[in-house]
Coordinates of C-alpha atoms in Angstrom, one line a residue:
Chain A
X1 CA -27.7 15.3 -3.5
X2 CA -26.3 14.2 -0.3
X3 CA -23.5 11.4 0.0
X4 CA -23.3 8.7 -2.8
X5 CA -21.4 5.7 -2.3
X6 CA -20.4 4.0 -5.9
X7 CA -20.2 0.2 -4.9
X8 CA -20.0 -3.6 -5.8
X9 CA -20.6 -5.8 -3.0
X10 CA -18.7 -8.3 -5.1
X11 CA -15.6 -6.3 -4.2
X12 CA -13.8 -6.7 -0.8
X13 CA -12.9 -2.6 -0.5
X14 CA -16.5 -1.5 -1.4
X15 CA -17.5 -4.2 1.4
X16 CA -15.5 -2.6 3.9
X17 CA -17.1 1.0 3.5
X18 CA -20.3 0.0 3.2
X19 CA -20.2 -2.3 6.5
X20 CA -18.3 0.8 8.0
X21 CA -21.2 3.2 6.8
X22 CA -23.8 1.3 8.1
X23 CA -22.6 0.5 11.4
X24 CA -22.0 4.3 11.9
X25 CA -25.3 5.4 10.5
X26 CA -24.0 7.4 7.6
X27 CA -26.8 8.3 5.6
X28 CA -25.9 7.4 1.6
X29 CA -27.4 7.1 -1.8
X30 CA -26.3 3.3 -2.7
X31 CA -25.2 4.0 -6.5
X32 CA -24.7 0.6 -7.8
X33 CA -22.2 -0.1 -9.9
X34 CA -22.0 -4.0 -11.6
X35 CA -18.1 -4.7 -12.4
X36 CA -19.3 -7.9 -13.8
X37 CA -21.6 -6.3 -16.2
X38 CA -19.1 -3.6 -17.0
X39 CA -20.6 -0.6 -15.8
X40 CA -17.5 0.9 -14.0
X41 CA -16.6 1.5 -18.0
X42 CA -19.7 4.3 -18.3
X43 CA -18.6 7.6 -18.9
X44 CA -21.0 8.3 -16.3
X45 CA -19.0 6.2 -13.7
X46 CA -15.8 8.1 -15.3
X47 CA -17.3 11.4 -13.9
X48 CA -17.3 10.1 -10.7
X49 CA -14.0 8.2 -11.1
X50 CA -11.9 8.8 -13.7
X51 CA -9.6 5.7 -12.5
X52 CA -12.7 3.9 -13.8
X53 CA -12.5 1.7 -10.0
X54 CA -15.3 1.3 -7.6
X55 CA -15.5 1.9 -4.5
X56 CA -15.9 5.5 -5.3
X57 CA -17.7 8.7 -3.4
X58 CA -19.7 11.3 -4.6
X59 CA -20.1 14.3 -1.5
X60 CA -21.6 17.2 -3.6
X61 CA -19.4 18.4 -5.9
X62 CA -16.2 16.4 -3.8
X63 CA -15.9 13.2 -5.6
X64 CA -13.1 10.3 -4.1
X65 CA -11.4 7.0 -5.1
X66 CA -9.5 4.4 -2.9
X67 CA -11.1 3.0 -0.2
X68 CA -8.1 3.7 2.1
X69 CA -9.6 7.4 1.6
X70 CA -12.8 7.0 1.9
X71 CA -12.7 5.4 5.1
X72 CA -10.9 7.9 6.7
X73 CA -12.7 10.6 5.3
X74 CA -16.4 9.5 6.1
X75 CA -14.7 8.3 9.9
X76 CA -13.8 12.0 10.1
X77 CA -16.5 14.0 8.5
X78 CA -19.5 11.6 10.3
X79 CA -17.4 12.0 13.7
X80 CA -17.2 7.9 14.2
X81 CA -16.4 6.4 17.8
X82 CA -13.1 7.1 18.2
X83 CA -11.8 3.2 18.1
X84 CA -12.4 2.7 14.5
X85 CA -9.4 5.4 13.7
X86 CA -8.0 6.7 16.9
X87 CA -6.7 10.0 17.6
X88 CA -4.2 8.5 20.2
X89 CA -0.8 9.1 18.2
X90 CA 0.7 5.1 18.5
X91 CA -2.8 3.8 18.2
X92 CA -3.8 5.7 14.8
X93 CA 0.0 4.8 14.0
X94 CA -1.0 1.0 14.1
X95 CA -3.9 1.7 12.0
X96 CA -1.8 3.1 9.2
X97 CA 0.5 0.7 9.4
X98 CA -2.1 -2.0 8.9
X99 CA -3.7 -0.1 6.3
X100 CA -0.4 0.5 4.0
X101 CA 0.9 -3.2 4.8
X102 CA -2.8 -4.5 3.6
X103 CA -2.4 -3.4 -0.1
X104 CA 0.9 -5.1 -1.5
X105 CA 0.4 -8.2 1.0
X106 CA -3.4 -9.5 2.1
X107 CA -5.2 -7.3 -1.3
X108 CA -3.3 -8.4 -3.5
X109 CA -2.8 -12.0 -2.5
X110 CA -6.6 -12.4 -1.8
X111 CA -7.7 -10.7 -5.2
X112 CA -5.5 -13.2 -7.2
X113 CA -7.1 -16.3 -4.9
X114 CA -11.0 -15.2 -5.9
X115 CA -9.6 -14.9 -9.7
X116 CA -7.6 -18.0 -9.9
X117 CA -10.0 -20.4 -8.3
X118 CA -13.0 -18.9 -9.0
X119 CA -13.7 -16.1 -11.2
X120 CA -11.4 -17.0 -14.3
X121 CA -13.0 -20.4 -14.8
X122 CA -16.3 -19.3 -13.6
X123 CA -16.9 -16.3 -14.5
X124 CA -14.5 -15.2 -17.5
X125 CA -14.5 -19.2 -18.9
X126 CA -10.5 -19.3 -18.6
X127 CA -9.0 -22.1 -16.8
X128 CA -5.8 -21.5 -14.7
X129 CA -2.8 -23.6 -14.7
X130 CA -3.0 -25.6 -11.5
X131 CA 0.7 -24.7 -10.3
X132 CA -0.3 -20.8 -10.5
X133 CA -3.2 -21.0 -8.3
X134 CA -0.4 -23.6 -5.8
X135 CA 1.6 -20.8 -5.6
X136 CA -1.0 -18.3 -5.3
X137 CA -2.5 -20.3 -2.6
X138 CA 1.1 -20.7 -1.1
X139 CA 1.6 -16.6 -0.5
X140 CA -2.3 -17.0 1.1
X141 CA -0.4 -19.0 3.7
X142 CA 2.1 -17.2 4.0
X143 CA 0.5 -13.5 4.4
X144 CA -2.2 -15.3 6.8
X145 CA 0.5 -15.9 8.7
X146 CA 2.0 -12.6 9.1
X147 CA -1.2 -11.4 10.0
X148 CA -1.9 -13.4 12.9
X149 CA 2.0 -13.0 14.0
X150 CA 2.6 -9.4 13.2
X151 CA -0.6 -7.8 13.4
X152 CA -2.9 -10.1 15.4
X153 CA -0.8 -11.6 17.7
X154 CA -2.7 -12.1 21.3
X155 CA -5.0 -9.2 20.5
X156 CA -8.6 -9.0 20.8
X157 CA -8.3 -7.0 17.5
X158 CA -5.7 -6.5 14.8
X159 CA -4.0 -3.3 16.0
X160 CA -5.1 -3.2 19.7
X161 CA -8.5 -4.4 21.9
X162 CA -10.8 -2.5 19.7
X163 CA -12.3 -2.7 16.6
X164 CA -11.0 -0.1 13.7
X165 CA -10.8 0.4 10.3
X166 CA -8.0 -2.1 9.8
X167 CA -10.2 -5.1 11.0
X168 CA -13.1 -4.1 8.6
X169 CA -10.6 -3.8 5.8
X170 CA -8.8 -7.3 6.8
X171 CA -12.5 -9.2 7.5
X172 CA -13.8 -8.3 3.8
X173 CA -10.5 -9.2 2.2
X174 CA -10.1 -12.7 3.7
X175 CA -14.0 -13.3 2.8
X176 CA -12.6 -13.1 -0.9
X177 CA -11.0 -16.5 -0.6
X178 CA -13.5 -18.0 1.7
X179 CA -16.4 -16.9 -1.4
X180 CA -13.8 -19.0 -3.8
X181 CA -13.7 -22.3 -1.5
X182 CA -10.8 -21.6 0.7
X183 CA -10.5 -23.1 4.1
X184 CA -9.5 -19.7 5.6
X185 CA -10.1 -20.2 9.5
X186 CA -10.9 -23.5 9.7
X187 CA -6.8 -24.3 11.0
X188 CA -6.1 -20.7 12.4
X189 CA -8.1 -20.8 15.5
X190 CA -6.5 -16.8 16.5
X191 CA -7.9 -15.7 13.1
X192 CA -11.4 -17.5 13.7
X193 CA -11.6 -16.4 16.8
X194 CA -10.7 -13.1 15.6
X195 CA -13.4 -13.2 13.2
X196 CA -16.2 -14.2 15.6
X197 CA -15.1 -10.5 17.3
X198 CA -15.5 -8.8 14.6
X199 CA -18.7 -10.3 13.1
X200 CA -20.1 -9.8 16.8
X201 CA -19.0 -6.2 17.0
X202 CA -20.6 -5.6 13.4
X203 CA -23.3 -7.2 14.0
X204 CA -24.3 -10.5 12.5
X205 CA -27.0 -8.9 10.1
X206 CA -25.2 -6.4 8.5
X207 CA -22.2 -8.9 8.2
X208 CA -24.1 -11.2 6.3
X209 CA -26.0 -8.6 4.3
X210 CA -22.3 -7.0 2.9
X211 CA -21.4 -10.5 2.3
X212 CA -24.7 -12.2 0.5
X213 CA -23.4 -11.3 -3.1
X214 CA -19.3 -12.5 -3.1
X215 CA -21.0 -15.6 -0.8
X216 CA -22.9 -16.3 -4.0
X217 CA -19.8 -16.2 -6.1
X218 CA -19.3 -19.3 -7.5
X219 CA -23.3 -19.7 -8.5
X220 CA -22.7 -16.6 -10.8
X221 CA -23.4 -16.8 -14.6
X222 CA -20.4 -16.6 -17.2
X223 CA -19.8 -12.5 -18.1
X224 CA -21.1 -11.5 -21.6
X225 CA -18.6 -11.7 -24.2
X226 CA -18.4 -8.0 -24.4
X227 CA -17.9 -7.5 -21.3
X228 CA -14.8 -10.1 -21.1
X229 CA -13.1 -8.6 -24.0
X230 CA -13.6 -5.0 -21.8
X231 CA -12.1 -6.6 -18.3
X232 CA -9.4 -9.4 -20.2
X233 CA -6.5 -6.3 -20.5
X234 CA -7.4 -5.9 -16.8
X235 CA -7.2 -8.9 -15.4
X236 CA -4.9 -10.5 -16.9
X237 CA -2.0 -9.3 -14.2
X238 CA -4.1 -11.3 -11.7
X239 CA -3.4 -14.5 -13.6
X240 CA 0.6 -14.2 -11.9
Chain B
X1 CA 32.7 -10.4 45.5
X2 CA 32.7 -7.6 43.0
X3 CA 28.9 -6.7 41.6
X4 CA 28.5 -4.6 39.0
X5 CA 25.8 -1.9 39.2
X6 CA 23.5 -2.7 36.3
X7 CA 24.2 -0.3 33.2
X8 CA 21.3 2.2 32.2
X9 CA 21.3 3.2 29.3
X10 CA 20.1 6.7 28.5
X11 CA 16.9 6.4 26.5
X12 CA 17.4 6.4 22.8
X13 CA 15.0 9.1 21.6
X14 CA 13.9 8.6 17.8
X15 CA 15.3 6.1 15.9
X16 CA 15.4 5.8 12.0
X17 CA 16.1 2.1 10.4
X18 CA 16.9 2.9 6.4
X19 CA 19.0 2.2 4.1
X20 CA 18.9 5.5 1.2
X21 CA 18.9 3.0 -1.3
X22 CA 15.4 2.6 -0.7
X23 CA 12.5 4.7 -2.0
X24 CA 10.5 5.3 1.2
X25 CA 13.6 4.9 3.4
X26 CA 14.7 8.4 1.3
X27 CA 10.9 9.8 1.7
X28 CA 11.1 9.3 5.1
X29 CA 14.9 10.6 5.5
X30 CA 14.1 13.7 3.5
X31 CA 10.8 14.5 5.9
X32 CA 12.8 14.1 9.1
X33 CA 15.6 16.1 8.2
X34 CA 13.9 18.7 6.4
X35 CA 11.6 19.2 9.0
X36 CA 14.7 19.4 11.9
X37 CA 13.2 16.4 13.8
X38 CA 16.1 14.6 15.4
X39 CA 16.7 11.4 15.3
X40 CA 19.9 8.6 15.3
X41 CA 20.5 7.3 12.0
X42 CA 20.8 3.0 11.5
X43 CA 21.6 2.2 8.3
X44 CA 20.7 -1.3 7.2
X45 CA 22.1 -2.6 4.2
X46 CA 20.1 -4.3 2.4
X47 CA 22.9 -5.6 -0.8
X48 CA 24.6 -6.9 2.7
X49 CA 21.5 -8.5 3.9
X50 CA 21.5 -6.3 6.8
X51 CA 17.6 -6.7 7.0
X52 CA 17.9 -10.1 7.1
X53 CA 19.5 -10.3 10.4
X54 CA 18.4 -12.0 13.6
X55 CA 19.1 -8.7 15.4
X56 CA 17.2 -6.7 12.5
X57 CA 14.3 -9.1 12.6
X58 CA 14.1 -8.1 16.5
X59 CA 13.3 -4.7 15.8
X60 CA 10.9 -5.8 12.6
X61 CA 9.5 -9.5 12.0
X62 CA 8.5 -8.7 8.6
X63 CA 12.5 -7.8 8.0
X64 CA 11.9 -4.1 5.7
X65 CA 12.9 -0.6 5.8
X66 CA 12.2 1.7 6.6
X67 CA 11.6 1.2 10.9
X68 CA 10.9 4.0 12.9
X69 CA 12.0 3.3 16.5
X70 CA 10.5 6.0 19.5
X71 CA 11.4 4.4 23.0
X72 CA 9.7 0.8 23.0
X73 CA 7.2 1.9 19.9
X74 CA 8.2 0.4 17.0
X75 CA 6.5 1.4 13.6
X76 CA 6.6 -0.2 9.9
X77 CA 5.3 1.1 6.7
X78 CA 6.4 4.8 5.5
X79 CA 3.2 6.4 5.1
X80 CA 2.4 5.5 8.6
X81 CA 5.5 6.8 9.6
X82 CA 5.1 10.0 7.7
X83 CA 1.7 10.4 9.4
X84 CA 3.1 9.9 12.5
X85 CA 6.2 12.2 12.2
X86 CA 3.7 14.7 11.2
X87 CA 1.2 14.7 14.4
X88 CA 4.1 13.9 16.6
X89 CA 6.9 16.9 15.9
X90 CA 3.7 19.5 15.0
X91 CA 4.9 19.9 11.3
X92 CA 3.5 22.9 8.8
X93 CA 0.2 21.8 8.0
X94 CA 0.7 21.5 4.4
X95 CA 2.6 18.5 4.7
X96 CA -0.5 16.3 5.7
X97 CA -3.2 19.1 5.9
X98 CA -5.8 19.2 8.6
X99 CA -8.6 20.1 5.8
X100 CA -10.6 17.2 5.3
X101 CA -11.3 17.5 1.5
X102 CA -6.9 18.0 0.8
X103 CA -6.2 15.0 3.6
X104 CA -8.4 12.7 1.9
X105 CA -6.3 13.4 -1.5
X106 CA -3.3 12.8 0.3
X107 CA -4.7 9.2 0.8
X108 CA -6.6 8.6 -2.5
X109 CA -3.1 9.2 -3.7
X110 CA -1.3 6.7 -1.3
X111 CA -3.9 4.2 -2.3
X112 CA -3.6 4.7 -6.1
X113 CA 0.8 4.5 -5.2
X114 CA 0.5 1.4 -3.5
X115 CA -1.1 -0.7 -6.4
X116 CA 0.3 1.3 -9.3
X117 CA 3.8 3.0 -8.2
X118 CA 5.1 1.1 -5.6
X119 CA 6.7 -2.3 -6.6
X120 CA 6.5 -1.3 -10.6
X121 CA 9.4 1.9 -9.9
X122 CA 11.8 -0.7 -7.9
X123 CA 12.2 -3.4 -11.1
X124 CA 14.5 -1.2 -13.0
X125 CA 17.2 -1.3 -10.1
X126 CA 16.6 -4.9 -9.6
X127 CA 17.3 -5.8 -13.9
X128 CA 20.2 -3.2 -14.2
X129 CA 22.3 -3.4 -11.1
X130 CA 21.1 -5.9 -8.1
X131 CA 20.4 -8.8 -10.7
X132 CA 23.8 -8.3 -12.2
X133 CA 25.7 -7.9 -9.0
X134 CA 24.5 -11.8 -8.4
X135 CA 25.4 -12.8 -11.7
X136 CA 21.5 -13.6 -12.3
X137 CA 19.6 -11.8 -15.2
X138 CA 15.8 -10.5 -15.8
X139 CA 14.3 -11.4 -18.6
X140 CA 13.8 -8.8 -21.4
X141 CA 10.5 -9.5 -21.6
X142 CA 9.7 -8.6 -17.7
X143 CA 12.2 -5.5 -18.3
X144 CA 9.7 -4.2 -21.4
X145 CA 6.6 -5.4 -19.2
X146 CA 7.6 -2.9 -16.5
X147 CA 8.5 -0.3 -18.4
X148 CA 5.2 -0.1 -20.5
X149 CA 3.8 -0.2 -16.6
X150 CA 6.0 2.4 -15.4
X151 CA 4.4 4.2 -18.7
X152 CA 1.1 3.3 -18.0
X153 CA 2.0 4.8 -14.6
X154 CA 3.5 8.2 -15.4
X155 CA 0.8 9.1 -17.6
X156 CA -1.7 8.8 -15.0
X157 CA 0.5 10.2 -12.2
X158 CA 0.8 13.7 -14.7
X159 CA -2.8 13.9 -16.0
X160 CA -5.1 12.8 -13.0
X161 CA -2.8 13.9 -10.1
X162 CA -0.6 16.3 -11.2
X163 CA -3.1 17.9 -13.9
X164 CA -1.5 21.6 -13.8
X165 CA -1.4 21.7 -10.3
X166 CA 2.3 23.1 -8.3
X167 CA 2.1 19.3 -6.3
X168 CA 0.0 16.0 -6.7
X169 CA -2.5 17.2 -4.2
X170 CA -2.8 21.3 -4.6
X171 CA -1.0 24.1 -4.6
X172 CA 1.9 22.8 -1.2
X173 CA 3.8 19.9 -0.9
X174 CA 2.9 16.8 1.1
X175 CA 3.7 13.6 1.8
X176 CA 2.3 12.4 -1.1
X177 CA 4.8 14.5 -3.5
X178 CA 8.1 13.0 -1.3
X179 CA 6.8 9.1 -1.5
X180 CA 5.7 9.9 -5.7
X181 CA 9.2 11.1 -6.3
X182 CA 11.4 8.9 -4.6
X183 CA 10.1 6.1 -6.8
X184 CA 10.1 7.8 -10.2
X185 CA 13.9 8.8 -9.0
X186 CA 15.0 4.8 -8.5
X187 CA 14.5 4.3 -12.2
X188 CA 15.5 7.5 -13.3
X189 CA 18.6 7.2 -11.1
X190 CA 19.8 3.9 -13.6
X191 CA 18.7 6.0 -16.6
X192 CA 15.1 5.6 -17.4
X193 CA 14.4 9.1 -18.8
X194 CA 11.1 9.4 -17.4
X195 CA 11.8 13.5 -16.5
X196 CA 12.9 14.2 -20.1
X197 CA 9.9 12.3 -21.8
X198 CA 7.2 14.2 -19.3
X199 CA 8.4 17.6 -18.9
X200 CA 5.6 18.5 -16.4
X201 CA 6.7 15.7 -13.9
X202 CA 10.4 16.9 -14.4
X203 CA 9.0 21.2 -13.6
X204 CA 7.3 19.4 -10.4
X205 CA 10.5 17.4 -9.8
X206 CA 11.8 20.5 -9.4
X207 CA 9.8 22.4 -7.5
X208 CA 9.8 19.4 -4.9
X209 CA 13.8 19.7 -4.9
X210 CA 13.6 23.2 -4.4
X211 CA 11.7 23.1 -1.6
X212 CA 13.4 19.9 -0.5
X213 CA 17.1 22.1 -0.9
X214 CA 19.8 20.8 -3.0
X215 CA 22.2 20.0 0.1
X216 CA 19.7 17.7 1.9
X217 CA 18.4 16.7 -1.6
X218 CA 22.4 15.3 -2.7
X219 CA 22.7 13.9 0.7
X220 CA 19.5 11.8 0.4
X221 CA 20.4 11.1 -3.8
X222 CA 23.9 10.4 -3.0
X223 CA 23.6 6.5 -3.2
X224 CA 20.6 6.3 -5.5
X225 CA 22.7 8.2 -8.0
X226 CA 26.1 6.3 -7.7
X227 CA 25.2 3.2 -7.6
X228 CA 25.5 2.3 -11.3
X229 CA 28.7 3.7 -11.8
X230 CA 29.6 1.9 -8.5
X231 CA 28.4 -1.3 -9.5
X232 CA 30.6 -0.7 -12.9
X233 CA 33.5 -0.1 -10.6
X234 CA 33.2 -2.9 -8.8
X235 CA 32.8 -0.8 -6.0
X236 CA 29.2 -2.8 -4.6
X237 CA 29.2 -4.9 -1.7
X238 CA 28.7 -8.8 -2.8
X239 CA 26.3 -10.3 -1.1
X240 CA 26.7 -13.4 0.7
X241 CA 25.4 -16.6 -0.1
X242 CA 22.4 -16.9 2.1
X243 CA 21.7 -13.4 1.1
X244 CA 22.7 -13.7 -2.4
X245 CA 19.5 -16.7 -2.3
X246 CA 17.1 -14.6 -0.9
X247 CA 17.3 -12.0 -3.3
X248 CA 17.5 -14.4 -6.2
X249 CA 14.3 -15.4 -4.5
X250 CA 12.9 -12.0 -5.0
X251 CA 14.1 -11.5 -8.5
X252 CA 11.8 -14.4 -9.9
X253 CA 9.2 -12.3 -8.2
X254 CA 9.1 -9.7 -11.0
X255 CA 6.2 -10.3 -13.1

């Protein structure tokens, strides 16, 4: 079968791996898999991922969850340029770092954004008290910040003058908030800056084509009733 | 005049920032020693608001344990300094194997921790002991919230990591096993029975101590596991005011 790479472009992790496959030339089966539609509830997609999550890999009989994982693994196996994950002990080190910090800070705080101001009312019909979405859009600040001083800093790129996995994982998170309406880079000139790098280093096409379904966010349709019911229990959390 | 040569100080070596009241802190104690990589010891404490120091927020801005210190390199985050224990001191592969397929579960499982282990394990502590100590209290409601996630959380942890494997990732330990158990034993260290209620996390509890041995394993647990009866004693530092607010702070946090 070859490699198969379970994804929604709708979601920021799937968005990093497929930019970062591309990039690299990693051949791929594109298995689609529409979270707004449900189908990451299939017990097909449960074969492949029993956490019933996307993005997911499929590498014959080796299947894979968590982005984090996947990254790493096709950087590895597919023998990527060195700067996306170094070998250099410090440098990797920095990678890591970035990586851990990203999921309890930026993911979850960009996640909550997209489903307060956009895909709650939009998609799922539920309006969101204004003062949760304040607050939500408060820790944005606040973890935008960080980046630029803790990460960033006078860097060409978030953990040292070359592109890696960390700035591909950071880019498609803080495109999440920019989909919903969020003036992002706009006042952070080090982070737009920053983002004109990474586009350029990408490559404007692909950039735009991992990014042409989330960009189109707030056009989407409301999700089928069943389908609401299925991700409600889910999502809820996101609502804090 | 009298001038005074400058001082030079011998270089430090490896440096550890923790506080064993922390779950990584402990992963990342229990690696180091176990593994004979030396290192001088800085305990922060955090009830004293040791992290929240001008002189701790020199060595980290972001103000957390665990810090790994090696000469002017400063590192955050305890996987990442796990990992780089690991490549650095030349530890037994099994620890973060070099075989592509088993490294990868070693991070699928860090990723599925960071959303679904991390943060939930912690709560406990903060209703039952740090809330207390500042006279504030969590809400039953967040307490039964977190616990039917901590359930949620076990039961996935046993049946699609653990299946009837020896460790969460194969037949060895690795890092995965030592960041995992450090945060199941926060709550189980204030009396959340989790071992007795899923008696295949409690035979790889102790398969992980085994390997860990009991003397390093007490000397890491020693805090973890007093601290209730401490806090019952009286026996806890009381944090000051500006600390005393920032953890407040945190406490309305808890979902």
């Amino acid at each position: 079968m070859g490699l198969e790479l379970y994804l929604d472009l709708l979601s920021q992790p799937c968005r990093a791996i497929y930019i970062f496959a591309k990039k690299n030339g990693i051949p791929f089966q594109l298995r689609p898999v529409e979270l707004l539609k449900g189908q990451h509830y299939t017990d097909a997609f449960a074969q492949v991922n029993p956490l019933r999550k996307v993005p997911a890999l499929k590498d014959g009989d080796f299947t894979l969850a968590e982005s984090v994982a996947i990254l790493l693994y096709l950087s590895r196996k597919y023998k990527a340029p060195d700067h996306w994950y170094p070998q250099d002990l410090q440098a990797r080190a920095r990678v890591d770092e970035y990586l851990s910090w990203q999921h309890t800070a930026l993911r979850s705080c960009c996640t909550r954004v997209m489903w307060q101001k956009l895909m709650f009312p939009v998609a799922m019909g539920q309006p969101v008290p204004p003062e949760t979405l304040a607050a939500t859009l408060a820790e944005l600040d606040r973890c935008l910040q960080m980046l630029e001083d803790k990460f960033l800093q006078d860097q060409a790129f978030l953990t040292g003058p070359h592109i890696s996995v960390a700035d591909l994982v950071a880019i498609t998170e803080l495109m999440h908030p920019v989909s919903a309406g969020c003036q992002v880079f706009e006042s952070r000139p080090r982070l737009a800056a920053w983002r004109q790098r990474v586009e350029a280093a990408v490559g404007k096409d692909l950039f735009q084509e991992a990014h042409e379904v989330v960009l189109k966010a707030k056009d989407m349709p409301p999700v089928d009733a069943t389908v609401k019911e299925k991700l409600k229990h889910s999502v809820q959390a996101l609502l804090k | 005049m009298l001038c005074k040569a400058p001082l030079l100080l011998p270089a430090m070596g490896l440096e550890l920032y923790v506080d064993l009241l922390s779950q990584p802190c402990r992963a990342v104690y229990i690696f180091a020693k176990k593994n004979g990589i030396p290192f001088q010891l800085h305990t922060v404490e955090l009830l004293k608001g040791q992290h929240m120091t001008q002189e701790f927020s020199n060595i980290s801005v972001l103000q957390k344990v665990p810090v790994l210190k090696d000469g002017d390199f400063v590192l955050t985050e305890s996987s990442a300094i796990l990992i780089y224990l690991s490549s650095k001191y030349k530890v037994a592969d099994h620890w973060y194997p070099a075989d592509p397929q088993t490294r990868a579960r070693v991070h699928e499982y860090l990723g599925w921790h960071s959303d679904n282990i991390r943060g939930t394990f912690g709560v406990l502590l903060w209703a039952l002991v740090v809330g207390p100590l500042m006279g504030a209290r969590v809400p039953d409601e967040k307490v039964e919230r977190n616990e039917a996630q901590m359930n949620q959380a076990l039961q996935w942890l046993q049946d699609k990591f653990l299946g009837d494997k020896a460790f969460l990732t194969g037949q060895q330990v690795t890092l995965a096993d030592l960041m995992a158990l450090e945060e199941l034993m926060q709550p189980a260290a204030v009396g959340f029975d989790l071992f007795k209620r899923h008696p295949r996390l409690a035979a790889w509890r102790g398969r992980v101590e085994a390997f860990v041995g009991a003397e390093l394993w007490q000397e890491a647990h020693g805090d973890i596991l007093t601290i209730q009866d401490k806090a019952g004693k009286k026996a806890l530092p009381v944090p000051a005011p500006e600390v005393k607010q920032r953890l407040l702070v945190r406490l309305t946090k808890i979902p």
